[in-house]
CSV table of C-alpha atoms in Angstrom, one decimal:
chain,number,residue,atom,x,y,z
A,1,MET,CA,-3.8,6.9,8.7
A,2,THR,CA,-7.2,5.2,9.0
A,3,SER,CA,-7.3,1.7,7.5
A,4,PRO,CA,-9.8,1.0,4.7
A,5,ARG,CA,-12.9,-1.2,5.3
A,6,LEU,CA,-13.2,-4.6,3.5
A,7,GLU,CA,-16.8,-4.1,2.6
A,8,ASN,CA,-16.1,-0.9,0.7
A,9,PHE,CA,-14.2,-2.8,-2.1
A,10,ARG,CA,-15.9,-3.9,-5.3
A,11,ARG,CA,-13.7,-6.6,-6.7
A,12,ILE,CA,-11.5,-8.6,-4.3
A,13,VAL,CA,-8.8,-11.3,-5.0
A,14,VAL,CA,-8.1,-13.7,-2.1
A,15,LYS,CA,-4.9,-15.7,-2.2
A,16,VAL,CA,-4.8,-19.0,-0.3
A,17,GLY,CA,-1.5,-20.8,0.2
A,18,SER,CA,-0.9,-24.6,0.4
A,19,SER,CA,0.2,-24.4,4.0
A,20,LEU,CA,-3.2,-23.0,5.0
A,21,LEU,CA,-5.4,-25.1,2.7
A,22,VAL,CA,-3.7,-28.5,3.2
A,23,ASP,CA,-2.9,-30.3,6.5
A,24,SER,CA,0.7,-31.4,5.8
A,25,ASP,CA,0.5,-34.3,8.2
A,26,ALA,CA,-2.8,-35.7,7.0
A,27,GLY,CA,-2.3,-34.7,3.4
A,28,GLU,CA,-5.9,-33.6,3.3
A,29,VAL,CA,-7.8,-30.3,2.9
A,30,ARG,CA,-8.5,-28.5,6.2
A,31,ALA,CA,-12.2,-28.9,5.7
A,32,SER,CA,-13.4,-26.9,8.7
A,33,TRP,CA,-11.2,-24.0,7.8
A,34,LEU,CA,-12.1,-24.0,4.2
A,35,THR,CA,-15.8,-24.2,5.0
A,36,ALA,CA,-15.4,-21.1,7.2
A,37,LEU,CA,-13.5,-19.2,4.5
A,38,ALA,CA,-16.2,-20.1,1.9
A,39,ALA,CA,-18.8,-18.6,4.3
A,40,ASP,CA,-16.8,-15.4,4.4
A,41,ILE,CA,-16.6,-15.3,0.6
A,42,ALA,CA,-20.3,-16.0,0.3
A,43,ARG,CA,-21.1,-13.2,2.8
A,44,LEU,CA,-19.1,-10.7,0.6
A,45,HIS,CA,-20.6,-12.1,-2.5
A,46,GLY,CA,-24.0,-11.6,-1.1
A,47,ARG,CA,-23.2,-7.9,-0.5
A,48,GLY,CA,-22.5,-7.5,-4.2
A,49,CYS,CA,-18.7,-7.9,-4.2
A,50,GLU,CA,-17.0,-9.8,-7.0
A,51,LEU,CA,-14.6,-12.4,-5.6
A,52,LEU,CA,-11.6,-14.2,-7.2
A,53,VAL,CA,-9.5,-16.9,-5.5
A,54,VAL,CA,-5.9,-17.7,-6.2
A,55,SER,CA,-5.5,-21.1,-4.6
A,56,SER,CA,-2.4,-23.2,-4.2
A,57,GLY,CA,-2.6,-26.9,-3.2
A,58,SER,CA,-2.7,-29.0,-6.3
A,59,ILE,CA,0.8,-30.6,-5.8
A,60,ALA,CA,0.2,-31.1,-2.1
A,61,LEU,CA,-3.2,-32.8,-2.7
A,62,GLY,CA,-1.9,-34.8,-5.7
A,63,ARG,CA,1.0,-36.3,-3.7
A,64,SER,CA,-1.4,-37.2,-1.0
A,65,ARG,CA,-3.8,-38.9,-3.4
A,66,LEU,CA,-0.9,-40.8,-5.0
A,67,LYS,CA,0.6,-41.6,-1.5
A,68,LEU,CA,4.0,-40.2,-2.5
A,69,PRO,CA,6.7,-40.1,0.2
A,70,ARG,CA,7.6,-36.8,1.8
A,71,GLY,CA,10.5,-34.8,0.6
A,72,PRO,CA,11.4,-33.0,-2.7
A,73,LEU,CA,9.9,-34.1,-5.9
A,74,LYS,CA,11.5,-34.2,-9.3
A,75,LEU,CA,10.1,-31.8,-11.9
A,76,GLU,CA,8.1,-34.5,-13.7
A,77,GLU,CA,6.9,-35.9,-10.4
A,78,SER,CA,5.6,-32.4,-9.4
A,79,GLN,CA,3.9,-32.0,-12.7
A,80,ALA,CA,2.2,-35.4,-12.5
A,81,ALA,CA,1.1,-34.8,-8.9
A,82,ALA,CA,-0.3,-31.5,-9.9
A,83,ALA,CA,-2.4,-33.2,-12.6
A,84,VAL,CA,-4.0,-35.4,-10.0
A,85,GLY,CA,-4.3,-32.6,-7.4
A,86,GLN,CA,-5.9,-30.1,-9.7
A,87,ILE,CA,-9.0,-32.3,-10.1
A,88,ALA,CA,-9.2,-32.6,-6.3
A,89,LEU,CA,-8.6,-28.9,-5.7
A,90,ALA,CA,-11.2,-27.8,-8.3
A,91,ARG,CA,-13.8,-30.2,-6.8
A,92,THR,CA,-13.1,-29.0,-3.3
A,93,TRP,CA,-13.7,-25.4,-4.2
A,94,SER,CA,-16.8,-26.2,-6.3
A,95,GLU,CA,-18.3,-28.0,-3.3
A,96,VAL,CA,-17.7,-25.5,-0.6
A,97,LEU,CA,-18.9,-22.6,-2.7
A,98,GLY,CA,-21.7,-24.6,-4.2
A,99,ALA,CA,-23.0,-25.1,-0.7
A,100,HIS,CA,-23.8,-21.3,-0.8
A,101,GLY,CA,-25.3,-21.4,-4.3
A,102,ILE,CA,-22.2,-19.9,-5.9
A,103,GLY,CA,-20.6,-21.4,-9.0
A,104,ALA,CA,-16.9,-21.8,-9.3
A,105,GLY,CA,-14.8,-21.8,-12.5
A,106,GLN,CA,-11.2,-23.1,-12.7
A,107,ILE,CA,-8.6,-21.1,-14.6
A,108,LEU,CA,-5.0,-22.5,-14.9
A,109,VAL,CA,-2.4,-20.0,-16.0
A,110,THR,CA,1.2,-20.0,-17.0
A,111,LEU,CA,3.7,-17.2,-16.9
A,112,GLN,CA,3.2,-16.6,-20.6
A,113,ASP,CA,-0.5,-16.0,-20.0
A,114,THR,CA,0.3,-12.8,-18.2
A,115,GLU,CA,3.6,-11.8,-19.9
A,116,GLU,CA,2.2,-12.0,-23.5
A,117,ARG,CA,-0.3,-9.3,-24.3
A,118,ARG,CA,-2.7,-11.4,-26.4
A,119,ARG,CA,-2.9,-14.2,-23.9
A,120,TYR,CA,-3.2,-11.7,-21.1
A,121,LEU,CA,-6.3,-10.2,-22.8
A,122,ASN,CA,-7.8,-13.6,-23.3
A,123,ALA,CA,-7.4,-14.5,-19.7
A,124,ARG,CA,-8.8,-11.1,-18.6
A,125,SER,CA,-11.8,-11.7,-20.8
A,126,THR,CA,-12.5,-15.1,-19.3
A,127,ILE,CA,-12.3,-13.7,-15.8
A,128,ALA,CA,-14.6,-10.8,-16.7
A,129,LYS,CA,-17.2,-13.2,-18.1
A,130,LEU,CA,-17.2,-15.5,-15.0
A,131,LEU,CA,-17.6,-12.4,-12.8
A,132,GLU,CA,-20.4,-11.2,-14.9
A,133,TRP,CA,-22.1,-14.5,-14.4
A,134,ARG,CA,-21.5,-14.1,-10.6
A,135,ALA,CA,-19.2,-17.1,-10.5
A,136,VAL,CA,-16.0,-17.2,-8.5
A,137,PRO,CA,-12.9,-17.9,-10.6
A,138,ILE,CA,-10.5,-20.3,-8.9
A,139,ILE,CA,-7.1,-19.5,-10.3
A,140,ASN,CA,-3.8,-21.4,-9.9
A,141,GLU,CA,-0.6,-21.8,-11.8
A,142,ASN,CA,-0.7,-24.6,-14.3
A,143,ASP,CA,1.9,-26.8,-12.5
A,144,THR,CA,1.4,-29.6,-14.9
A,145,VAL,CA,3.3,-27.8,-17.6
A,146,ALA,CA,5.3,-25.1,-15.7
A,147,THR,CA,9.0,-25.5,-15.3
A,148,ALA,CA,11.5,-23.6,-13.3
A,149,GLU,CA,12.2,-21.3,-16.2
A,150,ILE,CA,8.5,-20.6,-17.0
A,151,ARG,CA,6.8,-20.3,-13.7
A,152,TYR,CA,5.9,-17.5,-11.3
A,153,GLY,CA,7.8,-19.2,-8.5
A,154,ASP,CA,5.2,-18.2,-5.8
A,155,ASN,CA,1.5,-17.5,-5.7
A,156,ASP,CA,1.9,-14.1,-4.0
A,157,ARG,CA,3.1,-12.5,-7.2
A,158,LEU,CA,0.7,-14.6,-9.2
A,159,ALA,CA,-2.1,-13.3,-7.1
A,160,ALA,CA,-0.9,-9.7,-7.6
A,161,ARG,CA,-0.7,-10.3,-11.3
A,162,VAL,CA,-4.2,-11.7,-11.4
A,163,ALA,CA,-5.4,-8.7,-9.3
A,164,THR,CA,-4.0,-6.2,-11.9
A,165,MET,CA,-5.2,-8.3,-14.8
A,166,ALA,CA,-8.8,-8.4,-13.3
A,167,SER,CA,-8.7,-4.7,-12.4
A,168,ALA,CA,-9.4,-5.6,-8.8
A,169,ASP,CA,-9.4,-2.9,-6.2
A,170,LEU,CA,-8.2,-5.1,-3.4
A,171,LEU,CA,-5.8,-8.1,-3.0
A,172,VAL,CA,-5.9,-10.1,0.2
A,173,LEU,CA,-3.0,-12.4,1.0
A,174,LEU,CA,-3.9,-14.9,3.7
A,175,SER,CA,-0.7,-15.9,5.4
A,176,ASP,CA,0.7,-17.7,8.4
A,177,ILE,CA,1.4,-14.3,9.9
A,178,ASP,CA,-1.1,-11.5,10.5
A,179,GLY,CA,0.9,-8.8,8.7
A,180,LEU,CA,4.2,-7.1,8.3
A,181,TYR,CA,6.3,-6.6,11.4
A,182,THR,CA,9.3,-4.4,12.1
A,183,ALA,CA,11.3,-7.6,12.6
A,184,PRO,CA,10.6,-11.3,12.6
A,185,PRO,CA,8.2,-11.7,15.6
A,186,ALA,CA,9.4,-15.2,16.3
A,187,LYS,CA,12.9,-13.9,16.9
A,188,ASP,CA,12.3,-10.4,18.2
A,189,PRO,CA,9.8,-10.0,21.1
A,190,ASN,CA,9.9,-6.3,20.5
A,191,ALA,CA,8.7,-6.6,16.9
A,192,ARG,CA,5.7,-4.3,16.1
A,193,LEU,CA,3.0,-4.9,13.6
A,194,ILE,CA,2.8,-2.2,10.9
A,195,PRO,CA,-1.0,-1.7,10.3
A,196,VAL,CA,-0.7,0.6,7.3
A,197,VAL,CA,2.1,1.0,4.7
A,198,GLU,CA,1.5,4.1,2.6
A,199,SER,CA,4.6,3.6,0.4
A,200,ILE,CA,7.1,0.8,0.0
A,201,THR,CA,10.4,2.2,0.9
A,202,ALA,CA,13.8,0.6,1.3
A,203,ASP,CA,13.1,0.3,5.1
A,204,ILE,CA,9.9,-1.6,4.4
A,205,GLU,CA,11.7,-3.9,2.0
A,206,ALA,CA,14.4,-4.6,4.7
A,207,MET,CA,11.7,-6.0,7.0
A,208,ALA,CA,10.9,-8.9,4.7
A,209,GLY,CA,11.9,-12.4,5.7
A,210,SER,CA,12.3,-15.7,3.9
A,211,ALA,CA,10.2,-18.7,3.2
A,212,ALA,CA,9.8,-21.3,5.9
A,213,SER,CA,7.0,-23.6,5.0
A,214,GLU,CA,7.5,-27.0,3.2
A,215,PHE,CA,4.6,-26.3,0.9
A,216,SER,CA,5.0,-22.6,0.4
A,217,ARG,CA,7.5,-21.1,-2.0
A,218,GLY,CA,6.8,-17.5,-0.8
A,219,GLY,CA,7.9,-15.5,2.2
A,220,MET,CA,7.4,-12.0,3.4
A,221,LEU,CA,9.8,-10.8,0.6
A,222,THR,CA,7.5,-12.1,-2.1
A,223,LYS,CA,4.6,-10.4,-0.4
A,224,ILE,CA,6.4,-7.1,-0.5
A,225,GLU,CA,7.1,-7.7,-4.2
A,226,ALA,CA,3.4,-8.6,-4.7
A,227,ALA,CA,2.5,-5.3,-3.0
A,228,LYS,CA,4.7,-3.4,-5.4
A,229,ILE,CA,3.0,-5.0,-8.4
A,230,ALA,CA,-0.5,-4.4,-7.0
A,231,THR,CA,-0.2,-0.9,-5.7
A,232,THR,CA,1.6,0.4,-8.8
A,233,ALA,CA,-1.3,-0.8,-10.9
A,234,GLY,CA,-3.9,0.9,-8.5
A,235,THR,CA,-4.8,-2.1,-6.3
A,236,HIS,CA,-4.8,-2.0,-2.5
A,237,MET,CA,-3.3,-5.0,-0.8
A,238,LEU,CA,-3.5,-6.5,2.7
A,239,ILE,CA,-1.7,-9.3,4.5
A,240,ALA,CA,-3.8,-11.1,7.2
A,241,SER,CA,-3.6,-14.3,9.2
A,242,GLY,CA,-5.1,-17.3,7.5
A,243,LYS,CA,-4.5,-19.5,10.5
A,244,ILE,CA,-7.8,-18.6,12.1
A,245,GLU,CA,-11.3,-19.6,11.0
A,246,HIS,CA,-13.3,-16.9,9.2
A,247,PRO,CA,-10.2,-14.8,8.3
A,248,LEU,CA,-12.0,-12.4,6.0
A,249,ALA,CA,-14.7,-11.8,8.7
A,250,ALA,CA,-11.9,-11.1,11.2
A,251,VAL,CA,-10.5,-8.4,8.9
A,252,ALA,CA,-13.9,-6.9,8.3
A,253,ASN,CA,-14.3,-6.7,12.1
A,254,GLY,CA,-11.1,-4.8,12.5
A,255,GLY,CA,-8.7,-7.7,13.1
A,256,ARG,CA,-4.9,-7.3,12.9
A,257,CYS,CA,-3.5,-7.0,9.4
A,258,THR,CA,-1.3,-4.8,7.3
A,259,TRP,CA,-2.7,-2.6,4.6
A,260,PHE,CA,-0.6,-1.5,1.6
A,261,LEU,CA,-2.2,1.5,0.1
A,262,THR,CA,-2.2,2.8,-3.4
A,263,PRO,CA,-2.9,6.4,-4.6
A,264,ALA,CA,-6.1,6.9,-6.4
A,265,ASN,CA,-4.6,7.2,-9.9
A,266,PRO,CA,-5.9,4.3,-12.1
A,267,VAL,CA,-3.8,3.3,-15.0
A,268,THR,CA,-4.8,2.1,-18.4
A,269,ALA,CA,-5.2,-1.7,-19.1
A,270,ARG,CA,-1.9,-1.6,-21.2
A,271,LYS,CA,0.0,0.1,-18.4
A,272,ARG,CA,-1.5,-2.4,-15.8
A,273,TRP,CA,0.1,-5.1,-17.9
A,274,ILE,CA,3.4,-3.3,-18.0
A,275,ALA,CA,3.3,-2.6,-14.3
A,276,GLY,CA,2.6,-6.1,-13.4
A,277,SER,CA,5.2,-7.8,-15.7
A,278,LEU,CA,6.9,-10.4,-13.6
A,279,GLU,CA,10.1,-11.0,-15.5
A,280,PRO,CA,12.1,-7.8,-16.0
A,281,LYS,CA,15.2,-8.6,-18.1
A,282,GLY,CA,17.3,-5.8,-16.9
A,283,THR,CA,17.7,-2.5,-15.1
A,284,LEU,CA,18.3,1.1,-16.3
A,285,THR,CA,19.7,3.4,-13.6
A,286,ILE,CA,18.9,7.1,-14.4
A,287,ASP,CA,20.1,10.4,-13.0
A,288,ALA,CA,18.1,12.8,-10.8
A,289,GLY,CA,17.1,15.0,-13.8
A,290,ALA,CA,15.6,12.1,-15.6
A,291,VAL,CA,13.7,11.1,-12.4
A,292,THR,CA,12.1,14.5,-12.3
A,293,ALA,CA,11.3,14.3,-16.0
A,294,LEU,CA,9.7,10.9,-15.8
A,295,ARG,CA,7.5,12.0,-12.8
A,296,ALA,CA,6.4,15.0,-14.9
A,297,GLY,CA,5.2,12.6,-17.6
A,298,LYS,CA,8.1,12.6,-20.0
A,299,SER,CA,9.8,9.8,-21.9
A,300,LEU,CA,13.1,8.4,-20.8
A,301,LEU,CA,15.9,9.6,-23.1
A,302,PRO,CA,19.3,8.0,-23.5
A,303,ALA,CA,20.9,11.1,-22.0
A,304,GLY,CA,19.3,10.4,-18.6
A,305,VAL,CA,20.6,6.8,-18.3
A,306,ILE,CA,23.8,6.4,-16.3
A,307,ARG,CA,24.0,2.6,-16.0
A,308,VAL,CA,22.7,-0.5,-17.9
A,309,ASP,CA,22.4,-3.9,-16.3
A,310,GLY,CA,21.1,-7.2,-17.6
A,311,GLN,CA,20.7,-8.9,-21.0
A,312,PHE,CA,17.5,-7.7,-22.6
A,313,ALA,CA,16.2,-7.3,-26.1
A,314,ARG,CA,14.1,-4.5,-27.7
A,315,GLY,CA,10.6,-4.7,-26.3
A,316,ASP,CA,11.6,-6.4,-23.0
A,317,ALA,CA,10.4,-5.1,-19.7
A,318,VAL,CA,13.1,-3.4,-17.6
A,319,VAL,CA,13.1,-1.8,-14.2
A,320,VAL,CA,14.0,1.9,-13.9
A,321,ARG,CA,15.9,3.0,-10.8
A,322,GLY,CA,17.0,6.4,-9.6
A,323,PRO,CA,20.5,7.3,-8.7
A,324,ASP,CA,19.8,6.2,-5.1
A,325,THR,CA,18.8,2.7,-6.5
A,326,HIS,CA,15.1,3.1,-5.5
A,327,GLU,CA,12.8,1.8,-8.1
A,328,ILE,CA,11.1,4.5,-10.1
A,329,GLY,CA,9.0,2.4,-12.5
A,330,ARG,CA,9.1,-0.1,-15.2
A,331,GLY,CA,8.8,0.1,-19.0
A,332,LEU,CA,9.3,-1.6,-22.3
A,333,VAL,CA,12.8,-0.7,-23.6
A,334,ALA,CA,13.3,0.4,-27.2
A,335,TYR,CA,16.9,-0.9,-27.5
A,336,ASP,CA,18.7,-4.1,-26.7
A,337,ALA,CA,21.2,-4.2,-23.9
A,338,ASP,CA,24.3,-3.8,-26.1
A,339,ASP,CA,22.9,-0.7,-27.9
A,340,ALA,CA,21.6,0.8,-24.7
A,341,GLU,CA,25.0,0.5,-23.2
A,342,ARG,CA,26.5,2.3,-26.2
A,343,ILE,CA,24.1,5.2,-26.2
A,344,LYS,CA,23.6,5.8,-22.5
A,345,GLY,CA,24.3,9.3,-21.4
A,346,ARG,CA,24.3,10.6,-25.0
A,347,SER,CA,22.0,13.1,-26.6
A,348,SER,CA,19.3,11.9,-29.0
A,349,PRO,CA,21.0,13.4,-32.1
A,350,ASP,CA,24.1,11.3,-31.2
A,351,VAL,CA,22.2,8.0,-31.3
A,352,ALA,CA,22.2,7.7,-35.1
A,353,LEU,CA,25.9,8.5,-35.3
A,354,ILE,CA,26.8,5.9,-32.7
A,355,LEU,CA,24.6,3.1,-33.9
A,356,GLY,CA,24.8,3.9,-37.6
A,357,VAL,CA,21.0,3.8,-38.0
A,358,SER,CA,18.2,6.1,-37.0
A,359,GLY,CA,16.5,4.6,-34.0
A,360,ARG,CA,13.9,5.9,-31.6
A,361,ALA,CA,14.7,9.1,-29.8
A,362,GLU,CA,13.5,7.6,-26.5
A,363,MET,CA,15.1,4.8,-24.5
A,364,ILE,CA,11.6,4.1,-23.2
A,365,HIS,CA,8.6,6.0,-24.6
A,366,ARG,CA,6.2,7.4,-22.0
A,367,ASP,CA,3.4,5.3,-23.5
A,368,ASP,CA,5.5,2.2,-22.6
A,369,LEU,CA,6.4,3.4,-19.1
A,370,VAL,CA,4.7,3.1,-15.8
A,371,ILE,CA,5.9,5.3,-13.0
A,372,GLY,CA,5.1,4.5,-9.4
A,373,PRO,CA,4.3,7.0,-6.7
A,374,ALA,CA,7.3,8.6,-4.9
A,375,GLY,CA,8.9,5.8,-2.8
A,376,VAL,CA,7.1,3.1,-4.7
A,377,GLY,CA,8.1,1.1,-7.8
A,378,PRO,CA,6.9,-2.1,-9.4
A,379,ALA,CA,8.3,-5.4,-8.3
C-alpha cells in the first residue's frame, strides 16, 4: 500500500521526547536540533497546516537548572524539578517558534483532563481557540501535580489522547528509531522495517520492545498502544526518527518511517473520548455471536459476555475482547463488576430476576461503545 504524504494532512500533532530534546550529558536543550525541527514546523504552518506539539523535557531541564545529581528522583523531587523545568521548556519553544513569527501557547494537562468529560471539552476548546489564532499549542503532562496513580505514564499515549481530543488527522511520534521493525534491529541484523501497518494485529503487537532511555518512560510497546488509540478514533499515526535534523522534512521527502493507517470512518466527539480513554478498569470477553452483533452496530447484551475481569463500577471504561482475546473495542459499562459477573451469559429478561432490580437491558449500549476495524482495538 502506498504511504500517505505529510503535506496532505490538515491538523498534525508532533510528539517530542526528552531523550531527543535534552542532551543528557550536558543537561541542556539540543539547540541546533530544535531549531531545525522548528523550521520544519514553520514550513508546514506556512502551508496552512495546524500544528500541535506534545513535548517532554520539563523534569530533565529542571534537574539541570537545579544541578541535581543523576539517578532516580523521589516523587516530590520530580514534581519540584518539573516546576522549574516547565518555565524553561515553555520559553525554549516560544523562542524557536517566535523566530518564525509563530506564537506558542503552553497547555499542561493531567490524566483527569482527558478522562473526565467536562474537563476534556474544556481542554479541547482551548486547543481549538489557539489553532484558530494560528498559534502552536505546546502540551505536556503537568508533572508538578501528577503522581504515579494519576499520570499517563508516557507521552506517547498522551500524544495519542491529545490527537483524538484535537480531532487531528495525523500523529507523528519522533523516536530514537525510524519505525517499527520485525524484531529489535540492535539485536537482529535481519530485522526489517515495516513501512505501513494497515491494522494492529497480535503479530504487530508482538514486535514491540521495551523502554531503554533514562529520560523516556516509553518504548515501542507504548507506541503501539498509542497507535491503537489514534487509529480507532480516526487519526493516522507515524513513527519516524528524531535523531536527525529536520525530521519532518525527511518524512515529507520520503524518509524511512512506519505509517499506521486508519479507515476513513470518523467518529463523534463523544466516541473519540471513549476510544481514547487511557484507564480501562476491566475487560469483558464476548462470544463470536456478540462480536458479529457489535460489528453490525448492535449493543452488547449480557448474553454475549463469557468472562468478566477487573474491578470496575458502572460508567467505567472497559475493554471488549473477542473469544480469541483480540480487542474488539471499548465502552462505558452499565453494571459494576460484581453484577456483571452475576448476569454474564444470561438473557436480558433474567437480569431483573438475578439482581432483584430492573437494570439496563444492555451491558454496554451502542451509544457508549466504540468498535475498532477488524483486527484493531483501542489501547
